[in-house]
Amino acid sequence: MSRTRKALFGGTLAFYLAIVVAVLVSSSLVILDWKVMLFRPYQQWPELHPFLDYFVVLGQRGPTAVMIAAWLGWRSWRQHTLRPLLVLGTALLLLNVTVGAVKLGLGRLGPHYATQIGSTELFAGGDIFPSGHTANAVVTWGILSYLATTPRARRYLSVMSAVVALGVGATTVYLGTHWLSDVLLGWAAGLLILLGLPLFEPLIGRAEQVIFAIRERWRARNRTTPSTPVASGGPRPAPVSTEASSTADEPPREPIGAGHSGHTGAGLNAGTVAGTGTGQLTQPRPHTARSERTPGTPNGSRRPPHSRPMTGG
């Protein structure tokens, strides 16, 4: 945290404690609460009621958290980092714990359920002090300014979040659902969370590293393919001979000199080719002309028996 942020955090914390003490001792702030409530702004300007009924939704935790989470999720995907989503989750967790604890601890009733004029309505089973709508508007929309990457975007988003937070707080007073002091404490509670977020940045960084490490281990486990073990005694694939496969489709070769005569008219004996080792030469066979050969097929001659030669006229 910078020196300026520390000073703002200390001043906001002092303002927060002052509001709580002022309500506890029934100071003039409580009298102002009653004056505003009895003025009934929603009756003074009824034409604003339809619009402000929708505008106050910008302070509800569910709808705003979904919208901001969708935007920050897209940013996380584009920037390959989980920091925006982790910052939002940390801020909302702090908001629920701190604001919820004070709400339940003080138990203040709202203006519509007040029982005695001028009383603080504390410890009566209520849950409206501080204003959750106001604190949520400060934190949820302020996260956009906190995560801005340029000074210009940070200025614009700071103005926008301040306008939304102030508008939501004022709307709850107009509708009569909160005391004025509830809204003041809600603004302070939300601002304390935004100012204190840098204290949790180291924890957010470690959480991001742990999540990425788990993701990498999960990816590495999915990439590995387990080998299938072979059962003992089971059939194994027969080895395929490379030489046999290469010569399987070749036609059988005829031995040299078996039935063919060279230029000298002599050839090797079939016994020599068969491996007898005699090396004896054979007599050359008489060479017949092509016209004298009997046409044959694998099963014998194609000329039928007792056929006569065809004579032409």
Short mmCIF file of C-alpha atoms in Angstrom, two decimals:
data_model
loop_
_atom_site.label_atom_id
_atom_site.label_comp_id
_atom_site.label_asym_id
_atom_site.label_seq_id
_atom_site.Cartn_x
_atom_site.Cartn_y
_atom_site.Cartn_z
CA MET A 1 0.00 0.00 0.00
CA SER A 2 1.25 3.46 -0.90
CA ARG A 3 1.38 6.29 1.60
CA THR A 4 -1.67 7.94 0.08
CA ARG A 5 -3.65 4.73 0.21
CA LYS A 6 -2.67 4.21 3.84
CA ALA A 7 -3.85 7.72 4.70
CA LEU A 8 -7.16 7.15 2.92
CA PHE A 9 -7.60 3.80 4.64
CA GLY A 10 -6.97 5.35 8.07
CA GLY A 11 -9.35 8.24 7.43
CA THR A 12 -12.10 5.95 6.14
CA LEU A 13 -11.70 3.65 9.12
CA ALA A 14 -12.02 6.61 11.52
CA PHE A 15 -15.16 7.76 9.70
CA TYR A 16 -16.58 4.21 9.92
CA LEU A 17 -16.04 4.03 13.66
CA ALA A 18 -17.46 7.52 14.15
CA ILE A 19 -20.72 6.54 12.43
CA VAL A 20 -21.07 3.43 14.58
CA VAL A 21 -20.43 5.37 17.79
CA ALA A 22 -22.85 8.14 16.74
CA VAL A 23 -25.64 5.62 16.29
CA LEU A 24 -24.83 3.77 19.48
CA VAL A 25 -25.02 6.93 21.65
CA SER A 26 -28.19 8.26 19.91
CA SER A 27 -26.49 11.41 18.69
CA SER A 28 -27.86 14.02 16.32
CA LEU A 29 -27.23 11.62 13.45
CA VAL A 30 -30.08 9.44 14.71
CA ILE A 31 -32.36 12.50 14.87
CA LEU A 32 -31.45 13.26 11.25
CA ASP A 33 -32.32 9.67 10.35
CA TRP A 34 -35.81 10.17 11.73
CA LYS A 35 -36.33 13.52 10.05
CA VAL A 36 -35.47 12.08 6.62
CA MET A 37 -37.67 9.05 7.22
CA LEU A 38 -40.68 11.13 8.29
CA PHE A 39 -40.19 13.39 5.27
CA ARG A 40 -40.91 10.31 3.12
CA PRO A 41 -39.11 11.21 -0.12
CA TYR A 42 -40.97 8.54 -2.07
CA GLN A 43 -44.17 10.50 -1.42
CA GLN A 44 -42.63 13.85 -2.30
CA TRP A 45 -41.42 12.72 -5.74
CA PRO A 46 -43.53 9.75 -6.73
CA GLU A 47 -42.68 10.12 -10.42
CA LEU A 48 -39.15 8.88 -9.68
CA HIS A 49 -40.34 5.68 -8.07
CA PRO A 50 -40.64 3.48 -11.21
CA PHE A 51 -37.15 4.39 -12.44
CA LEU A 52 -35.44 4.07 -9.07
CA ASP A 53 -37.01 0.67 -8.49
CA TYR A 54 -34.91 -0.60 -11.40
CA PHE A 55 -31.87 1.55 -10.67
CA VAL A 56 -31.45 0.12 -7.18
CA VAL A 57 -30.82 -3.30 -8.74
CA LEU A 58 -27.30 -2.05 -9.53
CA GLY A 59 -26.61 -2.51 -5.83
CA GLN A 60 -27.95 -6.05 -5.48
CA ARG A 61 -25.20 -8.56 -5.02
CA GLY A 62 -26.49 -11.31 -7.29
CA PRO A 63 -27.11 -9.47 -10.57
CA THR A 64 -24.10 -7.18 -10.26
CA ALA A 65 -21.74 -10.02 -9.34
CA VAL A 66 -22.84 -12.00 -12.41
CA MET A 67 -22.33 -9.03 -14.76
CA ILE A 68 -18.93 -8.07 -13.38
CA ALA A 69 -17.77 -11.69 -13.21
CA ALA A 70 -18.66 -12.19 -16.89
CA TRP A 71 -16.64 -9.15 -17.92
CA LEU A 72 -13.65 -10.06 -15.73
CA GLY A 73 -13.83 -13.66 -16.92
CA TRP A 74 -13.44 -12.49 -20.51
CA ARG A 75 -10.48 -10.35 -19.46
CA SER A 76 -8.89 -13.30 -17.68
CA TRP A 77 -9.25 -15.44 -20.80
CA ARG A 78 -7.74 -12.75 -23.04
CA GLN A 79 -4.85 -11.97 -20.69
CA HIS A 80 -4.22 -15.62 -19.62
CA THR A 81 -4.43 -14.74 -15.94
CA LEU A 82 -6.82 -15.45 -13.09
CA ARG A 83 -6.06 -12.27 -11.14
CA PRO A 84 -9.23 -10.32 -12.13
CA LEU A 85 -11.54 -13.13 -11.02
CA LEU A 86 -9.53 -13.81 -7.87
CA VAL A 87 -9.59 -10.12 -6.92
CA LEU A 88 -13.37 -10.03 -7.38
CA GLY A 89 -13.83 -13.19 -5.33
CA THR A 90 -11.61 -11.86 -2.53
CA ALA A 91 -13.48 -8.54 -2.42
CA LEU A 92 -16.90 -10.19 -2.31
CA LEU A 93 -15.74 -12.57 0.42
CA LEU A 94 -14.46 -9.67 2.52
CA LEU A 95 -17.70 -7.80 1.89
CA ASN A 96 -19.88 -10.68 3.05
CA VAL A 97 -17.81 -11.32 6.17
CA THR A 98 -17.32 -7.74 7.38
CA VAL A 99 -20.69 -6.25 6.48
CA GLY A 100 -22.62 -9.37 7.45
CA ALA A 101 -20.94 -9.56 10.86
CA VAL A 102 -21.79 -5.93 11.70
CA LYS A 103 -25.37 -6.33 10.42
CA LEU A 104 -26.05 -9.34 12.62
CA GLY A 105 -24.11 -7.95 15.58
CA LEU A 106 -25.97 -4.62 15.79
CA GLY A 107 -29.36 -5.96 14.65
CA ARG A 108 -30.88 -2.62 13.65
CA LEU A 109 -34.41 -2.42 12.25
CA GLY A 110 -35.24 -0.54 9.05
CA PRO A 111 -37.41 2.59 8.80
CA HIS A 112 -40.48 0.59 7.73
CA TYR A 113 -40.21 -1.57 10.87
CA ALA A 114 -39.33 1.14 13.43
CA THR A 115 -41.12 0.81 16.73
CA GLN A 116 -40.42 4.08 18.60
CA ILE A 117 -39.76 7.55 17.21
CA GLY A 118 -36.28 8.81 18.06
CA SER A 119 -34.85 5.40 19.00
CA THR A 120 -31.82 3.83 17.39
CA GLU A 121 -33.66 0.55 16.75
CA LEU A 122 -30.49 -1.39 17.56
CA PHE A 123 -30.31 -4.98 18.84
CA ALA A 124 -33.87 -5.64 17.72
CA GLY A 125 -33.21 -8.49 15.28
CA GLY A 126 -32.77 -6.37 12.14
CA ASP A 127 -30.03 -6.57 9.52
CA ILE A 128 -29.85 -3.24 7.70
CA PHE A 129 -26.91 -1.45 9.37
CA PRO A 130 -24.73 -0.89 7.33
CA SER A 131 -26.51 -0.82 3.97
CA GLY A 132 -25.58 -3.91 1.99
CA HIS A 133 -26.80 -2.41 -1.30
CA THR A 134 -24.55 0.60 -0.87
CA ALA A 135 -21.47 -1.35 0.19
CA ASN A 136 -21.95 -3.84 -2.63
CA ALA A 137 -22.27 -1.03 -5.20
CA VAL A 138 -19.01 0.51 -3.97
CA VAL A 139 -17.10 -2.77 -4.11
CA THR A 140 -18.54 -4.36 -7.24
CA TRP A 141 -18.28 -1.33 -9.50
CA GLY A 142 -15.12 -0.09 -7.83
CA ILE A 143 -13.36 -3.33 -8.79
CA LEU A 144 -13.45 -2.16 -12.42
CA SER A 145 -11.47 0.94 -11.47
CA TYR A 146 -9.11 -1.07 -9.26
CA LEU A 147 -8.26 -3.46 -12.12
CA ALA A 148 -7.96 -0.78 -14.82
CA THR A 149 -4.69 -1.02 -16.76
CA THR A 150 -4.34 2.63 -17.88
CA PRO A 151 -4.61 5.91 -15.90
CA ARG A 152 -7.27 7.24 -18.26
CA ALA A 153 -9.48 4.16 -17.87
CA ARG A 154 -8.96 4.28 -14.12
CA ARG A 155 -10.19 7.88 -13.93
CA TYR A 156 -13.29 7.20 -16.01
CA LEU A 157 -14.16 4.03 -14.15
CA SER A 158 -13.62 5.72 -10.79
CA VAL A 159 -16.12 8.44 -11.68
CA MET A 160 -18.61 5.88 -12.98
CA SER A 161 -18.38 3.64 -9.90
CA ALA A 162 -18.68 6.65 -7.58
CA VAL A 163 -21.82 7.86 -9.35
CA VAL A 164 -23.41 4.39 -9.22
CA ALA A 165 -22.52 3.90 -5.54
CA LEU A 166 -23.81 7.34 -4.52
CA GLY A 167 -26.96 6.85 -6.58
CA VAL A 168 -27.74 3.43 -5.12
CA GLY A 169 -27.26 4.70 -1.56
CA ALA A 170 -29.48 7.71 -2.12
CA THR A 171 -32.11 5.50 -3.77
CA THR A 172 -32.38 3.28 -0.70
CA VAL A 173 -33.04 6.38 1.42
CA TYR A 174 -35.64 7.59 -1.09
CA LEU A 175 -37.43 4.22 -1.03
CA GLY A 176 -37.38 4.19 2.78
CA THR A 177 -35.56 0.87 3.06
CA HIS A 178 -32.52 2.33 4.89
CA TRP A 179 -31.68 5.07 7.34
CA LEU A 180 -29.30 7.77 6.21
CA SER A 181 -26.68 6.50 8.68
CA ASP A 182 -26.98 3.03 7.12
CA VAL A 183 -25.97 4.46 3.76
CA LEU A 184 -23.06 6.45 5.21
CA LEU A 185 -21.72 3.34 6.90
CA GLY A 186 -22.22 1.32 3.72
CA TRP A 187 -20.13 3.77 1.70
CA ALA A 188 -17.36 3.58 4.31
CA ALA A 189 -17.50 -0.23 4.50
CA GLY A 190 -17.18 -0.65 0.73
CA LEU A 191 -14.37 1.89 0.47
CA LEU A 192 -12.41 0.15 3.23
CA ILE A 193 -12.51 -3.10 1.27
CA LEU A 194 -11.27 -1.43 -1.93
CA LEU A 195 -8.48 0.38 -0.10
CA GLY A 196 -7.41 -2.76 1.72
CA LEU A 197 -7.26 -5.05 -1.34
CA PRO A 198 -3.50 -4.50 -1.93
CA LEU A 199 -2.86 -6.26 1.39
CA PHE A 200 -4.28 -9.44 -0.14
CA GLU A 201 -2.38 -9.28 -3.44
CA PRO A 202 0.38 -11.72 -2.29
CA LEU A 203 -2.28 -14.25 -1.27
CA ILE A 204 -4.04 -13.79 -4.63
CA GLY A 205 -0.75 -14.37 -6.48
CA ARG A 206 -0.03 -17.59 -4.58
CA ALA A 207 -3.55 -18.84 -5.19
CA GLU A 208 -3.14 -18.22 -8.93
CA GLN A 209 0.13 -20.17 -9.00
CA VAL A 210 -1.45 -23.10 -7.18
CA ILE A 211 -4.40 -23.21 -9.59
CA PHE A 212 -2.12 -23.11 -12.64
CA ALA A 213 0.09 -25.85 -11.18
CA ILE A 214 -2.95 -28.08 -10.63
CA ARG A 215 -4.08 -27.43 -14.20
CA GLU A 216 -0.66 -28.37 -15.63
CA ARG A 217 -0.55 -31.61 -13.63
CA TRP A 218 -4.04 -32.47 -14.86
CA ARG A 219 -3.05 -31.82 -18.47
CA ALA A 220 0.12 -33.90 -18.14
CA ARG A 221 -1.86 -36.81 -16.71
CA ASN A 222 -4.31 -36.67 -19.62
CA ARG A 223 -1.51 -36.60 -22.20
CA THR A 224 0.06 -39.85 -20.95
CA THR A 225 -1.32 -43.04 -22.60
CA PRO A 226 -0.90 -46.17 -20.45
CA SER A 227 0.66 -49.20 -22.23
CA THR A 228 -1.42 -52.41 -22.42
CA PRO A 229 0.36 -55.25 -20.54
CA VAL A 230 0.66 -58.71 -22.19
CA ALA A 231 -0.57 -61.55 -20.03
CA SER A 232 1.95 -64.28 -19.23
CA GLY A 233 1.48 -67.37 -21.37
CA GLY A 234 -0.81 -65.56 -23.77
CA PRO A 235 -0.39 -65.53 -27.55
CA ARG A 236 2.24 -63.20 -28.87
CA PRO A 237 2.35 -61.83 -32.39
CA ALA A 238 4.53 -63.85 -34.74
CA PRO A 239 7.59 -62.01 -36.03
CA VAL A 240 7.30 -61.04 -39.67
CA SER A 241 10.39 -61.70 -41.77
CA THR A 242 11.43 -58.75 -43.85
CA GLU A 243 13.06 -60.94 -46.47
CA ALA A 244 10.02 -63.16 -46.84
CA SER A 245 7.65 -60.24 -47.13
CA SER A 246 9.83 -58.58 -49.75
CA THR A 247 10.01 -61.66 -51.98
CA ALA A 248 6.48 -62.94 -51.46
CA ASP A 249 5.07 -61.15 -54.49
CA GLU A 250 7.96 -61.87 -56.87
CA PRO A 251 7.47 -64.65 -59.48
CA PRO A 252 9.75 -67.70 -59.23
CA ARG A 253 12.90 -67.34 -61.19
CA GLU A 254 13.91 -70.01 -63.73
CA PRO A 255 17.39 -71.47 -63.24
CA ILE A 256 20.01 -70.36 -65.66
CA GLY A 257 20.34 -72.70 -68.59
CA ALA A 258 17.27 -74.80 -67.72
CA GLY A 259 15.68 -75.11 -71.12
CA HIS A 260 17.48 -72.16 -72.80
CA SER A 261 20.57 -72.28 -74.89
CA GLY A 262 23.22 -69.65 -74.99
CA HIS A 263 25.35 -68.59 -77.91
CA THR A 264 27.49 -71.73 -77.53
CA GLY A 265 24.43 -74.01 -77.50
CA ALA A 266 25.20 -75.60 -74.08
CA GLY A 267 23.48 -75.28 -70.72
CA LEU A 268 23.78 -76.55 -67.19
CA ASN A 269 22.17 -79.79 -66.16
CA ALA A 270 19.06 -79.61 -63.98
CA GLY A 271 20.83 -81.66 -61.37
CA THR A 272 23.42 -79.00 -60.92
CA VAL A 273 20.72 -76.40 -60.28
CA ALA A 274 18.96 -78.73 -57.89
CA GLY A 275 22.11 -79.08 -55.83
CA THR A 276 23.49 -82.44 -57.03
CA GLY A 277 26.82 -80.88 -57.88
CA THR A 278 27.45 -83.04 -60.98
CA GLY A 279 27.98 -80.07 -63.26
CA GLN A 280 27.19 -82.21 -66.37
CA LEU A 281 26.27 -80.42 -69.59
CA THR A 282 23.10 -81.34 -71.49
CA GLN A 283 22.51 -81.72 -75.20
CA PRO A 284 20.87 -78.78 -76.86
CA ARG A 285 17.25 -79.26 -77.86
CA PRO A 286 16.25 -78.67 -81.46
CA HIS A 287 14.81 -75.25 -82.07
CA THR A 288 11.37 -75.36 -83.70
CA ALA A 289 9.74 -72.59 -85.64
CA ARG A 290 6.80 -70.71 -84.17
CA SER A 291 4.42 -71.99 -86.85
CA GLU A 292 5.26 -75.63 -85.99
CA ARG A 293 4.50 -75.27 -82.28
CA THR A 294 1.26 -76.62 -80.89
CA PRO A 295 -0.67 -73.90 -79.10
CA GLY A 296 -1.13 -74.89 -75.52
CA THR A 297 -2.84 -73.87 -72.38
CA PRO A 298 -2.14 -74.72 -68.76
CA ASN A 299 -4.41 -77.79 -69.22
CA GLY A 300 -3.04 -78.90 -72.62
CA SER A 301 -3.58 -78.10 -76.26
CA ARG A 302 -6.37 -75.79 -77.27
CA ARG A 303 -6.92 -77.76 -80.55
CA PRO A 304 -9.64 -80.39 -80.12
CA PRO A 305 -8.77 -84.02 -80.93
CA HIS A 306 -9.44 -85.40 -84.44
CA SER A 307 -9.90 -81.90 -85.81
CA ARG A 308 -9.42 -81.25 -89.43
CA PRO A 309 -7.59 -78.27 -90.74
CA MET A 310 -9.85 -75.60 -92.14
CA THR A 311 -9.66 -75.10 -95.85
CA GLY A 312 -10.51 -71.97 -97.55
CA GLY A 313 -12.25 -71.64 -100.88
#
